[in-house]
């Protein structure tokens, strides 16, 4: 039987690529460069399936130009803001993502960002690393204590809940905003807020875990930063579009925000050059799910979705 033709746009884990090559007529972009709109459109005439990452943008314009050969886009990501889902649905293309498997890795990274931002990780590392550490005082590099503090989580989906579970290990008092309250067994004592504004008023630490949609673009803007307790710490391991970066810089300059931990930026790759001057911004380059175990799990989940699709079943993660 002829194997479906599969294009893998980026260098996925070795185990994923081996399994893909075994089961599909697979072409891999070994150069590991993001697929341009033209490349996606051209590939749609040659392949039955694509496994892209969030670096490949299936806009409405691209979707309109895809060849009818392409039947499924099995994303290697949980976030799908790079895909215009209605436009792809209108073309009859199945789209899947990889939920669940990256929640712990991303929550771990959010914890790293929160701790690093709260305890001057950037400046501390710099002065030791450069040999500039020639002074110590009890008032030196005093940070904000995480243990026992109030944590506000926006978006209590899988990653938000995994982050809350880890934060409970620091005895944090968990508050959350979500479209609807979680059943008590799942909320595990976390306090529900039915507006973002209400949540912000108690968030000594704030962590963003909601998807990027037109409704959540610039969710954290100047008005909302002003609602946080003074000296709050904000963490974003979800999507850069959630934060108005100019407003964040102003909130940091005024001391309204003490520090921020960011794995996501409005412009990626690259980030915001204006952030570089601020050592109270602890930054990482969108690597929330980048662990060996999770990369394998994401790749296998994408392939499970493809296998189901080509077996005539509905993929588990069909959107
Ligand atoms: C995701 O899965 O959405 C991560 O951000 C990596 O793309």
Tab-separated table of C-alpha atoms and ligand atoms in Angstrom:
chain	number	residue	atom	x	y	z
A	1	UNK	CA	0.000	0.000	0.000
A	2	UNK	CA	1.303	3.466	-0.849
A	3	UNK	CA	2.264	5.411	2.221
A	4	UNK	CA	0.829	8.936	2.604
A	5	UNK	CA	3.361	11.665	1.814
A	6	UNK	CA	4.304	13.676	4.889
A	7	UNK	CA	6.291	16.900	5.141
A	8	UNK	CA	7.927	17.688	8.470
A	9	UNK	CA	8.802	21.352	8.494
A	10	UNK	CA	11.359	21.413	11.348
A	11	UNK	CA	13.911	19.111	12.984
A	12	UNK	CA	11.793	17.126	15.430
A	13	UNK	CA	13.228	14.615	17.901
A	14	UNK	CA	15.171	11.657	16.498
A	15	UNK	CA	12.588	9.184	17.799
A	16	UNK	CA	9.808	11.145	16.076
A	17	UNK	CA	11.667	11.339	12.779
A	18	UNK	CA	12.470	7.613	12.865
A	19	UNK	CA	8.860	6.677	13.480
A	20	UNK	CA	7.651	9.093	10.796
A	21	UNK	CA	10.100	7.705	8.241
A	22	UNK	CA	8.985	4.164	9.089
A	23	UNK	CA	5.279	4.833	8.615
A	24	UNK	CA	5.084	7.610	6.007
A	25	UNK	CA	6.767	8.701	2.813
A	26	UNK	CA	8.460	11.439	4.768
A	27	UNK	CA	10.408	14.503	3.704
A	28	UNK	CA	12.112	16.432	6.487
A	29	UNK	CA	13.327	20.004	6.310
A	30	UNK	CA	16.790	19.211	7.675
A	31	UNK	CA	17.771	22.867	7.304
A	32	UNK	CA	15.308	23.466	10.169
A	33	UNK	CA	14.253	26.865	8.859
A	34	UNK	CA	10.668	28.127	9.293
A	35	UNK	CA	8.403	27.277	6.384
A	36	UNK	CA	7.432	30.411	4.448
A	37	UNK	CA	3.943	30.976	3.100
A	38	UNK	CA	5.195	30.067	-0.371
A	39	UNK	CA	6.780	26.865	0.920
A	40	UNK	CA	3.567	25.832	2.680
A	41	UNK	CA	1.506	26.491	-0.428
A	42	UNK	CA	3.956	24.577	-2.629
A	43	UNK	CA	4.097	21.659	-0.183
A	44	UNK	CA	0.330	21.338	-0.179
A	45	UNK	CA	0.459	20.130	-3.787
A	46	UNK	CA	3.053	17.458	-2.987
A	47	UNK	CA	2.053	16.146	0.411
A	48	UNK	CA	-1.038	14.594	1.977
A	49	UNK	CA	-0.025	15.723	5.459
A	50	UNK	CA	2.195	18.297	7.134
A	51	UNK	CA	3.581	18.304	10.658
A	52	UNK	CA	4.366	21.976	11.303
A	53	UNK	CA	5.384	23.859	14.435
A	54	UNK	CA	4.153	27.230	15.651
A	55	UNK	CA	6.777	28.757	13.334
A	56	UNK	CA	4.715	27.954	10.235
A	57	UNK	CA	1.830	30.360	9.703
A	58	UNK	CA	-1.301	29.042	8.044
A	59	UNK	CA	-3.033	32.406	7.667
A	60	UNK	CA	-6.365	32.813	5.905
A	61	UNK	CA	-4.430	33.943	2.846
A	62	UNK	CA	-2.262	30.789	2.876
A	63	UNK	CA	-5.263	28.564	3.593
A	64	UNK	CA	-7.050	29.961	0.545
A	65	UNK	CA	-4.121	28.943	-1.674
A	66	UNK	CA	-3.513	25.418	-0.360
A	67	UNK	CA	-3.838	22.596	-2.842
A	68	UNK	CA	-6.641	20.106	-2.310
A	69	UNK	CA	-4.063	17.317	-1.938
A	70	UNK	CA	-3.269	18.428	1.622
A	71	UNK	CA	-5.688	16.690	3.973
A	72	UNK	CA	-4.282	17.180	7.478
A	73	UNK	CA	-2.088	19.594	9.418
A	74	UNK	CA	-0.936	17.703	12.509
A	75	UNK	CA	0.643	20.460	14.587
A	76	UNK	CA	3.645	19.786	16.791
A	77	UNK	CA	2.368	22.315	19.352
A	78	UNK	CA	-0.505	22.822	21.721
A	79	UNK	CA	-0.962	26.451	20.686
A	80	UNK	CA	-2.608	26.910	17.300
A	81	UNK	CA	-2.684	30.691	16.981
A	82	UNK	CA	-0.461	30.246	13.895
A	83	UNK	CA	-3.379	28.511	12.153
A	84	UNK	CA	-6.512	30.249	10.924
A	85	UNK	CA	-8.803	27.421	11.975
A	86	UNK	CA	-12.012	28.659	10.278
A	87	UNK	CA	-10.120	29.238	7.012
A	88	UNK	CA	-8.564	25.753	7.150
A	89	UNK	CA	-11.913	24.178	8.040
A	90	UNK	CA	-13.447	25.940	5.035
A	91	UNK	CA	-10.841	24.153	2.882
A	92	UNK	CA	-11.777	20.819	4.455
A	93	UNK	CA	-8.362	20.392	6.081
A	94	UNK	CA	-8.205	18.559	9.399
A	95	UNK	CA	-6.092	20.317	12.059
A	96	UNK	CA	-4.781	18.725	15.257
A	97	UNK	CA	-2.518	19.841	18.117
A	98	UNK	CA	-0.577	18.187	20.968
A	99	UNK	CA	-2.262	18.969	24.303
A	100	UNK	CA	-1.443	17.328	27.673
A	101	UNK	CA	2.050	16.118	26.872
A	102	UNK	CA	3.825	19.439	27.325
A	103	UNK	CA	1.998	20.728	30.388
A	104	UNK	CA	4.632	19.707	32.948
A	105	UNK	CA	7.609	20.908	30.941
A	106	UNK	CA	5.967	24.282	30.342
A	107	UNK	CA	4.880	24.599	33.969
A	108	UNK	CA	8.442	23.793	35.083
A	109	UNK	CA	9.723	26.598	32.911
A	110	UNK	CA	7.102	28.995	34.264
A	111	UNK	CA	8.344	28.116	37.755
A	112	UNK	CA	11.922	28.831	36.692
A	113	UNK	CA	10.811	32.201	35.276
A	114	UNK	CA	8.904	33.076	38.425
A	115	UNK	CA	11.766	32.178	40.756
A	116	UNK	CA	14.397	33.754	38.524
A	117	UNK	CA	12.447	36.996	38.187
A	118	UNK	CA	11.670	37.148	41.907
A	119	UNK	CA	15.256	36.547	43.021
A	120	UNK	CA	17.379	38.626	40.632
A	121	UNK	CA	18.691	35.665	38.616
A	122	UNK	CA	19.871	37.794	35.703
A	123	UNK	CA	21.824	40.383	37.711
A	124	UNK	CA	23.092	37.797	40.186
A	125	UNK	CA	24.432	35.538	37.477
A	126	UNK	CA	26.018	38.475	35.697
A	127	UNK	CA	27.971	39.843	38.604
A	128	UNK	CA	29.361	36.445	39.586
A	129	UNK	CA	30.103	35.459	35.980
A	130	UNK	CA	31.900	38.697	35.128
A	131	UNK	CA	33.964	38.881	38.292
A	132	UNK	CA	32.074	42.002	39.381
A	133	UNK	CA	31.012	40.466	42.699
A	134	UNK	CA	33.069	42.443	45.206
A	135	UNK	CA	30.472	43.384	47.777
A	136	UNK	CA	27.940	41.740	50.085
A	137	UNK	CA	25.389	43.285	52.414
A	138	UNK	CA	22.103	42.194	54.001
A	139	UNK	CA	20.443	44.733	51.734
A	140	UNK	CA	22.083	43.322	48.624
A	141	UNK	CA	19.863	41.773	45.907
A	142	UNK	CA	16.860	41.432	48.153
A	143	UNK	CA	14.058	39.781	46.234
A	144	UNK	CA	10.417	38.874	46.611
A	145	UNK	CA	9.572	35.677	48.450
A	146	UNK	CA	7.512	33.156	46.527
A	147	UNK	CA	6.669	30.830	49.407
A	148	UNK	CA	3.260	31.577	50.868
A	149	UNK	CA	2.536	34.408	48.412
A	150	UNK	CA	-0.664	34.810	46.421
A	151	UNK	CA	-0.436	33.493	42.868
A	152	UNK	CA	-2.890	34.596	40.178
A	153	UNK	CA	-3.244	32.315	37.175
A	154	UNK	CA	-5.025	33.474	34.024
A	155	UNK	CA	-6.170	30.396	32.119
A	156	UNK	CA	-6.641	27.297	34.230
A	157	UNK	CA	-6.268	24.798	31.390
A	158	UNK	CA	-3.806	21.946	31.454
A	159	UNK	CA	-0.671	24.073	31.776
A	160	UNK	CA	-2.266	26.446	34.278
A	161	UNK	CA	-3.295	23.516	36.444
A	162	UNK	CA	0.150	21.901	36.185
A	163	UNK	CA	1.672	25.222	37.261
A	164	UNK	CA	-0.756	25.502	40.178
A	165	UNK	CA	0.217	21.985	41.309
A	166	UNK	CA	3.886	22.938	41.346
A	167	UNK	CA	3.157	26.263	43.076
A	168	UNK	CA	1.354	24.409	45.873
A	169	UNK	CA	4.756	22.914	46.661
A	170	UNK	CA	5.745	26.475	47.569
A	171	UNK	CA	2.629	26.881	49.729
A	172	UNK	CA	1.339	29.541	47.363
A	173	UNK	CA	-2.284	30.594	47.692
A	174	UNK	CA	-3.757	29.916	44.283
A	175	UNK	CA	-6.283	32.257	42.651
A	176	UNK	CA	-7.424	31.898	39.055
A	177	UNK	CA	-9.446	33.454	36.280
A	178	UNK	CA	-10.985	31.145	33.734
A	179	UNK	CA	-14.012	31.343	31.457
A	180	UNK	CA	-15.808	29.136	33.982
A	181	UNK	CA	-14.959	27.780	37.428
A	182	UNK	CA	-13.361	24.344	37.621
A	183	UNK	CA	-15.093	21.519	39.478
A	184	UNK	CA	-13.831	21.584	43.065
A	185	UNK	CA	-12.002	18.267	42.712
A	186	UNK	CA	-9.880	19.827	39.960
A	187	UNK	CA	-9.624	23.344	41.413
A	188	UNK	CA	-8.101	21.740	44.520
A	189	UNK	CA	-8.919	24.716	46.727
A	190	UNK	CA	-7.923	27.430	44.266
A	191	UNK	CA	-10.082	30.560	44.463
A	192	UNK	CA	-12.061	31.414	41.335
A	193	UNK	CA	-12.390	35.002	40.061
A	194	UNK	CA	-15.003	35.744	37.444
A	195	UNK	CA	-13.121	38.740	36.052
A	196	UNK	CA	-9.479	39.323	35.218
A	197	UNK	CA	-9.674	42.581	37.182
A	198	UNK	CA	-10.730	40.813	40.354
A	199	UNK	CA	-7.895	38.306	39.996
A	200	UNK	CA	-5.271	40.990	39.411
A	201	UNK	CA	-6.083	42.729	42.696
A	202	UNK	CA	-4.745	39.724	44.650
A	203	UNK	CA	-1.928	38.574	42.358
A	204	UNK	CA	1.412	39.166	44.060
A	205	UNK	CA	2.638	36.815	41.358
A	206	UNK	CA	0.774	36.538	38.060
A	207	UNK	CA	1.228	33.768	35.513
A	208	UNK	CA	-0.394	33.742	32.066
A	209	UNK	CA	-1.588	30.424	30.660
A	210	UNK	CA	-4.346	31.282	28.201
A	211	UNK	CA	-4.219	30.944	24.412
A	212	UNK	CA	-3.559	33.893	22.106
A	213	UNK	CA	-6.808	34.853	20.395
A	214	UNK	CA	-8.174	38.162	19.129
A	215	UNK	CA	-9.900	38.484	22.539
A	216	UNK	CA	-6.680	37.975	24.546
A	217	UNK	CA	-4.374	40.188	22.466
A	218	UNK	CA	-2.719	42.697	24.856
A	219	UNK	CA	-4.657	41.147	27.732
A	220	UNK	CA	-2.067	42.688	30.052
A	221	UNK	CA	-2.166	46.387	29.194
A	222	UNK	CA	-1.448	49.588	31.150
A	223	UNK	CA	-4.848	49.595	32.884
A	224	UNK	CA	-4.473	46.023	34.031
A	225	UNK	CA	-0.856	46.363	35.195
A	226	UNK	CA	-2.127	49.201	37.396
A	227	UNK	CA	-4.534	46.801	39.119
A	228	UNK	CA	-1.811	44.474	40.387
A	229	UNK	CA	-0.486	44.894	43.938
A	230	UNK	CA	2.550	47.189	43.724
A	231	UNK	CA	5.734	45.220	43.169
A	232	UNK	CA	4.029	42.212	41.588
A	233	UNK	CA	5.936	39.754	39.414
A	234	UNK	CA	4.503	38.676	36.064
A	235	UNK	CA	5.331	35.490	34.195
A	236	UNK	CA	4.432	34.731	30.584
A	237	UNK	CA	5.151	31.270	29.229
A	238	UNK	CA	2.089	31.215	26.950
A	239	UNK	CA	2.210	33.644	24.027
A	240	UNK	CA	3.798	37.059	23.497
A	241	UNK	CA	0.593	38.504	22.079
A	242	UNK	CA	-0.922	38.465	25.572
A	243	UNK	CA	1.281	41.316	26.804
A	244	UNK	CA	1.447	44.949	25.683
A	245	UNK	CA	5.233	45.178	25.865
A	246	UNK	CA	5.386	48.996	25.967
A	247	UNK	CA	2.981	48.945	28.919
A	248	UNK	CA	5.116	46.303	30.628
A	249	UNK	CA	8.205	48.486	30.293
A	250	UNK	CA	6.314	51.412	31.813
A	251	UNK	CA	5.053	49.261	34.674
A	252	UNK	CA	8.619	48.108	35.369
A	253	UNK	CA	9.964	51.657	35.204
A	254	UNK	CA	7.399	52.887	37.732
A	255	UNK	CA	7.962	49.954	40.095
A	256	UNK	CA	4.367	48.832	39.695
A	257	UNK	CA	5.870	45.567	38.457
A	258	UNK	CA	9.011	44.476	40.298
A	259	UNK	CA	10.085	41.927	37.730
A	260	UNK	CA	8.936	39.794	34.838
A	261	UNK	CA	9.803	36.336	33.573
A	262	UNK	CA	9.202	35.903	29.863
A	263	UNK	CA	9.541	32.939	27.525
A	264	UNK	CA	7.318	34.529	24.854
A	265	UNK	CA	7.466	37.814	22.978
A	266	UNK	CA	5.423	39.775	20.482
A	267	UNK	CA	8.193	39.243	17.929
A	268	UNK	CA	9.728	35.768	17.698
A	269	UNK	CA	12.425	34.849	17.135
A	270	UNK	CA	14.272	37.889	18.385
A	271	UNK	CA	12.239	39.201	21.287
A	272	UNK	CA	12.091	42.867	22.264
A	273	UNK	CA	15.519	44.615	22.169
A	274	UNK	CA	14.223	47.225	24.641
A	275	UNK	CA	13.982	44.510	27.308
A	276	UNK	CA	17.726	43.840	27.227
A	277	UNK	CA	18.545	46.880	29.374
A	278	UNK	CA	16.352	45.597	32.227
A	279	UNK	CA	17.937	42.978	34.463
A	280	UNK	CA	14.624	42.547	36.263
A	281	UNK	CA	13.312	40.863	33.128
A	282	UNK	CA	14.394	37.226	33.132
A	283	UNK	CA	14.084	35.972	29.570
A	284	UNK	CA	14.226	32.666	27.740
A	285	UNK	CA	13.751	31.999	23.999
A	286	UNK	CA	10.372	30.187	23.813
A	287	UNK	CA	11.630	26.886	25.208
A	288	UNK	CA	8.766	25.987	27.557
A	289	UNK	CA	8.252	22.532	26.086
A	290	UNK	CA	11.897	21.926	25.190
A	291	UNK	CA	12.819	18.815	27.152
A	292	UNK	CA	13.863	15.547	25.554
A	293	UNK	CA	10.944	13.648	27.019
A	294	UNK	CA	8.396	16.244	26.002
A	295	UNK	CA	9.743	16.688	22.483
A	296	UNK	CA	9.392	12.922	21.953
A	297	UNK	CA	5.888	12.983	23.427
A	298	UNK	CA	4.837	15.907	21.218
A	299	UNK	CA	6.168	14.224	18.100
A	300	UNK	CA	4.483	10.930	18.968
A	301	UNK	CA	1.214	12.677	19.719
A	302	UNK	CA	1.297	14.392	16.312
A	303	UNK	CA	2.027	11.023	14.662
A	304	UNK	CA	-0.769	9.339	16.654
A	305	UNK	CA	-3.125	11.950	15.210
A	306	UNK	CA	-1.867	11.257	11.687
A	307	UNK	CA	-2.141	7.487	12.165
A	308	UNK	CA	-5.759	7.827	13.294
A	309	UNK	CA	-6.588	10.127	10.406
A	310	UNK	CA	-5.132	7.816	7.749
A	311	UNK	CA	-6.832	4.818	9.421
A	312	UNK	CA	-10.140	6.564	8.759
A	313	UNK	CA	-10.696	7.532	12.400
A	314	UNK	CA	-11.175	10.925	14.020
A	315	UNK	CA	-7.832	12.005	15.471
A	316	UNK	CA	-7.897	12.372	19.232
A	317	UNK	CA	-6.755	15.984	19.060
A	318	UNK	CA	-8.844	17.164	16.124
A	319	UNK	CA	-9.704	20.832	16.624
B	1	LIG	C1	3.263	25.086	22.011
B	1	LIG	O1	3.183	23.860	21.927
B	1	LIG	O2	2.307	25.824	21.766
B	1	LIG	C2	4.578	25.658	22.388
B	1	LIG	O3	4.525	27.026	22.517
B	1	LIG	C3	5.647	25.269	21.387
B	1	LIG	O4	5.238	25.566	20.117
